[in-house]
Short mmCIF file of N, CA and C in Angstrom, two decimals:
data_model
loop_
_atom_site.label_atom_id
_atom_site.label_comp_id
_atom_site.label_asym_id
_atom_site.label_seq_id
_atom_site.Cartn_x
_atom_site.Cartn_y
_atom_site.Cartn_z
N MET A 187 18.50 97.43 141.75
CA MET A 187 17.53 96.42 141.15
C MET A 187 16.42 97.27 140.55
N THR A 188 15.90 96.81 139.56
CA THR A 188 14.74 97.58 138.90
C THR A 188 13.46 97.28 139.64
N GLY A 189 12.44 98.16 139.30
CA GLY A 189 11.24 98.04 140.04
C GLY A 189 10.51 96.64 139.78
N GLU A 190 10.65 96.31 138.50
CA GLU A 190 10.02 94.95 138.03
C GLU A 190 10.67 93.83 138.75
N GLU A 191 11.97 93.80 138.93
CA GLU A 191 12.69 92.77 139.59
C GLU A 191 12.23 92.76 141.10
N ALA A 192 12.16 93.89 141.60
CA ALA A 192 11.76 94.02 143.12
C ALA A 192 10.32 93.46 143.23
N ARG A 193 9.48 93.80 142.25
CA ARG A 193 8.09 93.27 142.37
C ARG A 193 8.06 91.73 142.33
N ASN A 194 8.79 91.24 141.38
CA ASN A 194 8.84 89.74 141.22
C ASN A 194 9.34 89.05 142.45
N LEU A 195 10.45 89.55 142.94
CA LEU A 195 11.12 88.99 144.17
C LEU A 195 10.18 89.15 145.44
N MET A 196 9.50 90.35 145.48
CA MET A 196 8.56 90.56 146.58
C MET A 196 7.44 89.61 146.57
N SER A 197 6.98 89.30 145.44
CA SER A 197 5.80 88.30 145.20
C SER A 197 6.30 86.92 145.75
N GLU A 198 7.55 86.51 145.31
CA GLU A 198 8.04 85.19 145.75
C GLU A 198 8.22 85.22 147.22
N TYR A 199 8.80 86.33 147.82
CA TYR A 199 8.95 86.39 149.27
C TYR A 199 7.60 86.36 149.97
N ARG A 200 6.67 86.95 149.50
CA ARG A 200 5.32 86.87 150.15
C ARG A 200 4.81 85.42 150.08
N LEU A 201 4.96 84.72 149.03
CA LEU A 201 4.44 83.33 148.99
C LEU A 201 5.19 82.46 150.10
N LEU A 202 6.53 82.72 150.22
CA LEU A 202 7.31 81.97 151.12
C LEU A 202 6.79 82.38 152.70
N ARG A 203 6.61 83.67 152.87
CA ARG A 203 6.12 84.06 154.17
C ARG A 203 4.82 83.53 154.49
N ASP A 204 3.91 83.55 153.56
CA ASP A 204 2.57 83.07 153.69
C ASP A 204 2.57 81.50 153.96
N LYS A 205 3.48 80.83 153.30
CA LYS A 205 3.67 79.36 153.49
C LYS A 205 4.09 79.01 154.96
N GLN A 206 4.99 79.85 155.44
CA GLN A 206 5.49 79.68 156.79
C GLN A 206 4.32 80.04 157.81
N MET A 207 3.61 81.07 157.64
CA MET A 207 2.58 81.48 158.47
C MET A 207 1.33 80.41 158.42
N ALA A 208 1.12 79.87 157.17
CA ALA A 208 0.08 78.87 157.03
C ALA A 208 0.48 77.61 157.84
N ALA A 209 1.74 77.23 157.89
CA ALA A 209 2.23 76.21 158.69
C ALA A 209 1.90 76.39 160.16
N CYS A 210 2.24 77.64 160.60
CA CYS A 210 1.93 78.03 162.03
C CYS A 210 0.47 77.93 162.40
N GLU A 211 -0.29 78.42 161.43
CA GLU A 211 -1.77 78.33 161.58
C GLU A 211 -2.27 76.97 161.77
N ARG A 212 -1.80 76.02 160.86
CA ARG A 212 -2.22 74.72 160.90
C ARG A 212 -1.77 74.02 162.23
N CYS A 213 -0.60 74.26 162.74
CA CYS A 213 -0.19 73.77 163.98
C CYS A 213 -1.02 74.30 165.12
N ALA A 214 -1.30 75.48 165.08
CA ALA A 214 -2.15 76.08 166.18
C ALA A 214 -3.61 75.50 166.15
N LYS A 215 -4.21 75.33 164.89
CA LYS A 215 -5.52 74.89 164.86
C LYS A 215 -5.71 73.33 165.36
N ARG A 216 -4.61 72.60 165.16
CA ARG A 216 -4.52 71.19 165.65
C ARG A 216 -4.76 71.29 167.28
N HIS A 217 -4.53 72.36 167.91
CA HIS A 217 -4.68 72.39 169.37
C HIS A 217 -5.78 73.35 169.68
N GLY A 218 -6.61 73.69 168.66
CA GLY A 218 -7.83 74.54 168.98
C GLY A 218 -7.54 75.93 169.30
N VAL A 219 -6.48 76.48 168.75
CA VAL A 219 -6.21 77.89 168.90
C VAL A 219 -5.86 78.39 167.46
N ASN A 220 -5.54 79.69 167.41
CA ASN A 220 -5.09 80.31 166.17
C ASN A 220 -3.63 80.73 166.36
N ALA A 221 -3.03 81.08 165.18
CA ALA A 221 -1.66 81.42 165.14
C ALA A 221 -1.33 82.57 166.11
N ARG A 222 -2.30 83.58 166.20
CA ARG A 222 -2.00 84.75 167.06
C ARG A 222 -1.94 84.28 168.51
N ASP A 223 -2.91 83.48 168.86
CA ASP A 223 -2.92 82.77 170.28
C ASP A 223 -1.62 82.15 170.50
N LEU A 224 -1.24 81.35 169.58
CA LEU A 224 0.14 80.56 169.79
C LEU A 224 1.24 81.50 169.85
N SER A 225 1.24 82.56 169.14
CA SER A 225 2.31 83.62 169.26
C SER A 225 2.38 84.29 170.65
N VAL A 226 1.14 84.61 171.15
CA VAL A 226 1.13 85.25 172.42
C VAL A 226 1.67 84.22 173.57
N LEU A 227 1.07 82.96 173.44
CA LEU A 227 1.52 81.97 174.37
C LEU A 227 3.04 81.71 174.29
N GLY A 228 3.57 81.80 173.07
CA GLY A 228 5.01 81.56 172.85
C GLY A 228 5.87 82.65 173.49
N ILE A 229 5.35 83.86 173.43
CA ILE A 229 6.06 84.99 174.07
C ILE A 229 6.04 84.87 175.56
N ILE A 230 4.90 84.35 176.16
CA ILE A 230 4.88 84.16 177.56
C ILE A 230 5.72 82.99 177.98
N TRP A 231 5.71 81.96 177.18
CA TRP A 231 6.59 80.76 177.40
C TRP A 231 8.00 81.12 177.45
N SER A 232 8.44 82.03 176.64
CA SER A 232 9.91 82.47 176.47
C SER A 232 10.26 83.38 177.61
N SER A 233 9.33 83.79 178.42
CA SER A 233 9.56 84.72 179.57
C SER A 233 9.15 84.01 180.84
N PRO A 234 9.97 83.13 181.49
CA PRO A 234 9.59 82.40 182.61
C PRO A 234 9.20 83.30 183.82
N GLU A 235 9.71 84.44 183.91
CA GLU A 235 9.42 85.30 185.08
C GLU A 235 8.18 86.17 184.80
N GLY A 236 7.52 85.90 183.59
CA GLY A 236 6.38 86.67 183.11
C GLY A 236 6.80 87.73 182.23
N CYS A 237 5.78 88.28 181.49
CA CYS A 237 6.08 89.46 180.62
C CYS A 237 4.95 90.43 180.71
N LEU A 238 5.25 91.63 180.36
CA LEU A 238 4.26 92.65 180.44
C LEU A 238 3.28 92.58 179.21
N GLN A 239 1.98 92.77 179.51
CA GLN A 239 1.00 92.79 178.49
C GLN A 239 1.45 93.85 177.43
N SER A 240 1.94 94.96 177.82
CA SER A 240 2.27 96.00 176.77
C SER A 240 3.45 95.47 175.94
N ASP A 241 4.26 94.73 176.40
CA ASP A 241 5.36 94.19 175.70
C ASP A 241 4.88 93.21 174.57
N ILE A 242 3.95 92.50 174.93
CA ILE A 242 3.31 91.59 173.94
C ILE A 242 2.64 92.42 172.78
N CYS A 243 1.95 93.45 173.22
CA CYS A 243 1.28 94.33 172.27
C CYS A 243 2.23 94.95 171.25
N THR A 244 3.38 95.44 171.90
CA THR A 244 4.50 96.06 171.03
C THR A 244 5.13 95.01 170.12
N ARG A 245 5.51 93.94 170.69
CA ARG A 245 6.17 92.85 169.90
C ARG A 245 5.31 92.45 168.66
N LEU A 246 4.00 92.22 168.90
CA LEU A 246 3.14 91.64 167.86
C LEU A 246 2.44 92.86 167.05
N SER A 247 2.65 94.06 167.53
CA SER A 247 2.01 95.22 166.87
C SER A 247 0.60 95.05 166.72
N VAL A 248 0.09 94.69 167.90
CA VAL A 248 -1.42 94.35 168.05
C VAL A 248 -2.02 95.21 169.20
N SER A 249 -3.27 95.61 169.05
CA SER A 249 -3.86 96.42 169.97
C SER A 249 -3.96 95.84 171.40
N ARG A 250 -4.10 96.69 172.35
CA ARG A 250 -4.30 96.22 173.74
C ARG A 250 -5.54 95.42 173.93
N GLN A 251 -6.57 95.83 173.17
CA GLN A 251 -7.83 95.10 173.32
C GLN A 251 -7.76 93.71 172.79
N THR A 252 -6.95 93.50 171.70
CA THR A 252 -6.86 92.20 171.07
C THR A 252 -6.09 91.35 172.02
N ILE A 253 -4.99 91.79 172.56
CA ILE A 253 -4.24 91.02 173.48
C ILE A 253 -4.94 90.72 174.78
N SER A 254 -5.67 91.70 175.24
CA SER A 254 -6.55 91.57 176.43
C SER A 254 -7.50 90.31 176.28
N ALA A 255 -8.13 90.30 175.05
CA ALA A 255 -9.13 89.27 174.78
C ALA A 255 -8.51 87.94 174.72
N ILE A 256 -7.29 87.86 174.19
CA ILE A 256 -6.57 86.53 174.12
C ILE A 256 -6.19 86.15 175.49
N ILE A 257 -5.68 87.03 176.34
CA ILE A 257 -5.29 86.65 177.70
C ILE A 257 -6.46 86.29 178.49
N LYS A 258 -7.58 87.00 178.36
CA LYS A 258 -8.84 86.75 179.10
C LYS A 258 -9.30 85.33 178.80
N LYS A 259 -9.27 84.95 177.46
CA LYS A 259 -9.64 83.59 177.06
C LYS A 259 -8.82 82.45 177.74
N PHE A 260 -7.45 82.66 177.94
CA PHE A 260 -6.58 81.76 178.54
C PHE A 260 -6.70 81.96 180.12
N ARG A 261 -7.11 82.93 180.53
CA ARG A 261 -7.28 83.14 182.07
C ARG A 261 -8.50 82.29 182.42
N LYS A 262 -9.57 82.40 181.60
CA LYS A 262 -10.76 81.66 181.88
C LYS A 262 -10.54 80.14 181.85
N ARG A 263 -9.61 79.71 181.05
CA ARG A 263 -9.27 78.21 180.99
C ARG A 263 -8.26 77.95 182.19
N GLY A 264 -7.86 78.90 182.97
CA GLY A 264 -6.95 78.70 184.12
C GLY A 264 -5.54 78.57 183.69
N TYR A 265 -5.18 79.00 182.47
CA TYR A 265 -3.77 78.88 181.97
C TYR A 265 -2.90 80.02 182.38
N LEU A 266 -3.46 81.27 182.54
CA LEU A 266 -2.71 82.40 182.68
C LEU A 266 -3.05 83.18 184.00
N SER A 267 -2.19 83.78 184.62
CA SER A 267 -2.44 84.77 185.78
C SER A 267 -1.94 86.02 185.37
N MET A 268 -2.61 87.11 186.01
CA MET A 268 -2.20 88.43 185.72
C MET A 268 -2.05 89.13 186.97
N THR A 269 -0.90 89.82 187.17
CA THR A 269 -0.72 90.70 188.36
C THR A 269 -0.21 92.02 187.92
N GLU A 270 -0.39 92.91 188.84
CA GLU A 270 -0.06 94.39 188.47
C GLU A 270 1.53 94.53 188.48
N SER A 271 2.05 95.24 187.66
CA SER A 271 3.43 95.61 187.64
C SER A 271 3.69 96.60 188.69
N GLU A 272 4.84 96.38 189.51
CA GLU A 272 5.17 97.27 190.52
C GLU A 272 5.52 98.66 190.08
N GLY A 273 6.21 98.73 188.85
CA GLY A 273 6.48 100.00 188.36
C GLY A 273 5.36 100.83 187.83
N ASP A 274 4.27 100.08 187.18
CA ASP A 274 3.26 100.85 186.66
C ASP A 274 1.95 99.93 186.87
N LEU A 275 1.11 100.34 187.73
CA LEU A 275 -0.05 99.61 188.13
C LEU A 275 -1.08 99.35 186.91
N ARG A 276 -0.94 100.14 185.96
CA ARG A 276 -1.84 100.08 184.73
C ARG A 276 -1.23 98.84 183.81
N ASN A 277 -0.02 98.51 183.99
CA ASN A 277 0.48 97.47 183.19
C ASN A 277 0.45 96.16 183.94
N LYS A 278 0.16 95.10 183.30
CA LYS A 278 0.01 93.75 183.86
C LYS A 278 1.09 92.84 183.44
N ILE A 279 1.53 91.96 184.55
CA ILE A 279 2.50 90.94 184.19
C ILE A 279 1.73 89.69 184.04
N ILE A 280 2.01 88.98 182.86
CA ILE A 280 1.35 87.77 182.51
C ILE A 280 2.20 86.58 182.77
N ARG A 281 1.78 85.57 183.37
CA ARG A 281 2.50 84.34 183.66
C ARG A 281 1.57 83.19 183.39
N PHE A 282 2.23 81.98 183.25
CA PHE A 282 1.48 80.78 183.12
C PHE A 282 1.25 80.33 184.57
N THR A 283 0.01 79.72 184.77
CA THR A 283 -0.33 79.03 186.05
C THR A 283 0.31 77.71 185.86
N GLU A 284 0.16 76.85 186.83
CA GLU A 284 0.82 75.48 186.76
C GLU A 284 0.05 74.77 185.66
N THR A 285 -1.29 74.91 185.64
CA THR A 285 -2.09 74.27 184.61
C THR A 285 -1.73 74.73 183.18
N GLY A 286 -1.48 76.11 183.20
CA GLY A 286 -1.08 76.62 181.92
C GLY A 286 0.32 76.18 181.42
N ARG A 287 1.20 75.97 182.38
CA ARG A 287 2.53 75.46 182.03
C ARG A 287 2.44 73.99 181.56
N GLU A 288 1.62 73.30 182.06
CA GLU A 288 1.39 71.79 181.54
C GLU A 288 0.80 71.93 180.10
N TYR A 289 -0.17 72.82 179.89
CA TYR A 289 -0.87 73.01 178.61
C TYR A 289 0.28 73.48 177.64
N ALA A 290 1.10 74.43 177.99
CA ALA A 290 2.18 74.99 177.11
C ALA A 290 3.19 73.95 176.88
N GLU A 291 3.48 73.11 177.72
CA GLU A 291 4.47 72.02 177.44
C GLU A 291 3.95 71.02 176.38
N LYS A 292 2.72 70.94 176.25
CA LYS A 292 2.08 70.07 175.28
C LYS A 292 1.83 70.79 173.96
N VAL A 293 1.63 72.07 173.95
CA VAL A 293 1.19 72.82 172.82
C VAL A 293 2.28 73.79 172.27
N VAL A 294 2.73 74.70 173.11
CA VAL A 294 3.67 75.77 172.80
C VAL A 294 5.20 75.26 172.60
N ALA A 295 5.58 74.54 173.56
CA ALA A 295 6.92 74.03 173.44
C ALA A 295 7.21 73.21 172.23
N PRO A 296 6.25 72.20 171.88
CA PRO A 296 6.52 71.44 170.66
C PRO A 296 6.53 72.25 169.50
N ALA A 297 5.68 73.25 169.32
CA ALA A 297 5.67 74.22 168.17
C ALA A 297 6.96 75.05 168.07
N MET A 298 7.47 75.51 169.26
CA MET A 298 8.69 76.24 169.15
C MET A 298 9.94 75.30 168.84
N GLU A 299 9.87 74.10 169.37
CA GLU A 299 10.96 73.14 169.07
C GLU A 299 10.96 72.79 167.61
N ALA A 300 9.84 72.70 166.94
CA ALA A 300 9.61 72.44 165.57
C ALA A 300 10.37 73.47 164.76
N GLU A 301 10.25 74.75 165.16
CA GLU A 301 10.93 75.86 164.46
C GLU A 301 12.43 75.74 164.68
N VAL A 302 12.83 75.34 165.83
CA VAL A 302 14.23 75.16 166.11
C VAL A 302 14.83 74.02 165.27
N ARG A 303 14.06 72.92 165.15
CA ARG A 303 14.53 71.84 164.27
C ARG A 303 14.72 72.35 162.89
N ALA A 304 13.63 73.06 162.38
CA ALA A 304 13.78 73.67 161.10
C ALA A 304 15.01 74.53 160.82
N MET A 305 15.23 75.36 161.83
CA MET A 305 16.45 76.26 161.73
C MET A 305 17.77 75.41 161.71
N ALA A 306 17.76 74.25 162.51
CA ALA A 306 18.90 73.48 162.65
C ALA A 306 19.30 72.77 161.37
N VAL A 307 18.37 72.60 160.47
CA VAL A 307 18.66 72.00 159.13
C VAL A 307 19.61 72.91 158.32
N LEU A 308 19.67 74.23 158.54
CA LEU A 308 20.60 75.16 158.01
C LEU A 308 21.93 75.04 158.53
N SER A 309 22.86 75.46 157.88
CA SER A 309 24.22 75.58 158.45
C SER A 309 24.25 76.86 159.27
N THR A 310 25.23 76.94 160.13
CA THR A 310 25.29 78.09 160.96
C THR A 310 25.37 79.38 160.08
N GLU A 311 26.20 79.32 159.03
CA GLU A 311 26.32 80.45 158.15
C GLU A 311 25.01 80.85 157.47
N GLU A 312 24.28 79.78 157.01
CA GLU A 312 22.94 80.07 156.31
C GLU A 312 22.00 80.64 157.30
N ALA A 313 21.88 80.08 158.56
CA ALA A 313 20.99 80.64 159.59
C ALA A 313 21.36 82.08 159.87
N GLU A 314 22.66 82.35 159.99
CA GLU A 314 23.07 83.85 160.32
C GLU A 314 22.73 84.73 159.19
N THR A 315 22.87 84.23 157.96
CA THR A 315 22.52 85.03 156.76
C THR A 315 21.05 85.25 156.72
N LEU A 316 20.34 84.25 157.01
CA LEU A 316 18.86 84.37 156.98
C LEU A 316 18.40 85.42 158.07
N ILE A 317 19.03 85.36 159.29
CA ILE A 317 18.61 86.27 160.31
C ILE A 317 18.98 87.77 159.90
N ARG A 318 20.24 87.86 159.40
CA ARG A 318 20.79 89.12 158.97
C ARG A 318 19.86 89.75 157.92
N MET A 319 19.53 89.04 156.84
CA MET A 319 18.84 89.58 155.69
C MET A 319 17.38 89.82 156.05
N THR A 320 16.85 88.90 156.94
CA THR A 320 15.50 89.17 157.30
C THR A 320 15.35 90.39 158.24
N SER A 321 16.31 90.52 159.12
CA SER A 321 16.41 91.79 159.90
C SER A 321 16.46 93.07 159.04
N MET A 322 17.40 93.00 158.06
CA MET A 322 17.63 94.08 157.23
C MET A 322 16.28 94.46 156.47
N PHE A 323 15.68 93.35 155.86
CA PHE A 323 14.48 93.63 155.14
C PHE A 323 13.44 94.09 155.95
N ALA A 324 13.25 93.56 157.21
CA ALA A 324 12.22 94.01 158.12
C ALA A 324 12.31 95.46 158.47
N GLY A 325 13.53 95.88 158.68
CA GLY A 325 13.78 97.36 158.92
C GLY A 325 13.32 98.19 157.76
N TYR A 326 13.78 97.78 156.58
CA TYR A 326 13.40 98.61 155.36
C TYR A 326 11.83 98.55 155.16
N ALA A 327 11.23 97.39 155.35
CA ALA A 327 9.77 97.29 155.09
C ALA A 327 9.03 98.15 156.22
N GLU A 328 9.50 98.09 157.36
CA GLU A 328 8.90 98.89 158.40
C GLU A 328 8.94 100.35 158.18
N GLU A 329 10.11 100.82 157.67
CA GLU A 329 10.28 102.18 157.35
C GLU A 329 9.39 102.54 156.14
N GLU A 330 9.34 101.76 155.06
CA GLU A 330 8.45 102.11 153.95
C GLU A 330 7.02 102.06 154.24
N LEU A 331 6.55 101.00 154.99
CA LEU A 331 5.09 100.80 155.38
C LEU A 331 4.70 101.92 156.31
N ASP A 332 5.57 102.35 157.21
CA ASP A 332 5.24 103.45 158.18
C ASP A 332 5.05 104.76 157.43
N ALA A 333 5.66 104.82 156.22
CA ALA A 333 5.70 106.10 155.51
C ALA A 333 4.42 106.21 154.59
N VAL A 334 3.66 105.09 154.50
CA VAL A 334 2.46 105.08 153.65
C VAL A 334 1.44 105.83 154.38
N ARG A 335 0.87 106.75 153.77
CA ARG A 335 -0.19 107.63 154.45
C ARG A 335 -1.58 107.10 154.16
N LYS A 336 -2.40 107.20 155.15
CA LYS A 336 -3.80 106.78 154.95
C LYS A 336 -4.49 107.71 154.04
N GLU A 337 -5.14 107.12 152.98
CA GLU A 337 -5.79 107.83 152.05
C GLU A 337 -7.22 108.12 152.47
N LYS A 338 -7.71 109.33 152.20
CA LYS A 338 -9.07 109.69 152.63
C LYS A 338 -10.01 109.11 151.59
N PRO A 339 -11.16 108.47 152.04
CA PRO A 339 -12.13 107.94 151.02
C PRO A 339 -12.77 109.05 150.14
#
């Protein structure tokens, strides 16, 4: 593919990615949170036994401070609990409290189910192709973006 073709297709892809992220942001805002909050809560919801704070940071490629602030906000609301990991006392296991589970059932679960319904519109072959191609592109993009060097001012 030529550079010009790649630029045009990348522009189209960004518009689609932004459209999907904007839909997530709108959904989150209807519940008084933002898309990042919803992503963090979704990760915790998908881990019934709890998940490590460090795993959330890694998965979202977000700093520990940012994730800590999100967790702190939801702990203050009584939605999350935090316990020390047996293997590493510096790492914390994050879980929903009973109140948090009730909240997540109203906010997180419906958002995740909406994504499942959107995926279900595709045929199995289309969905598998989407996953395969997105995975391939994400790997290439990660490799290329990681190679970009910080320019000095």
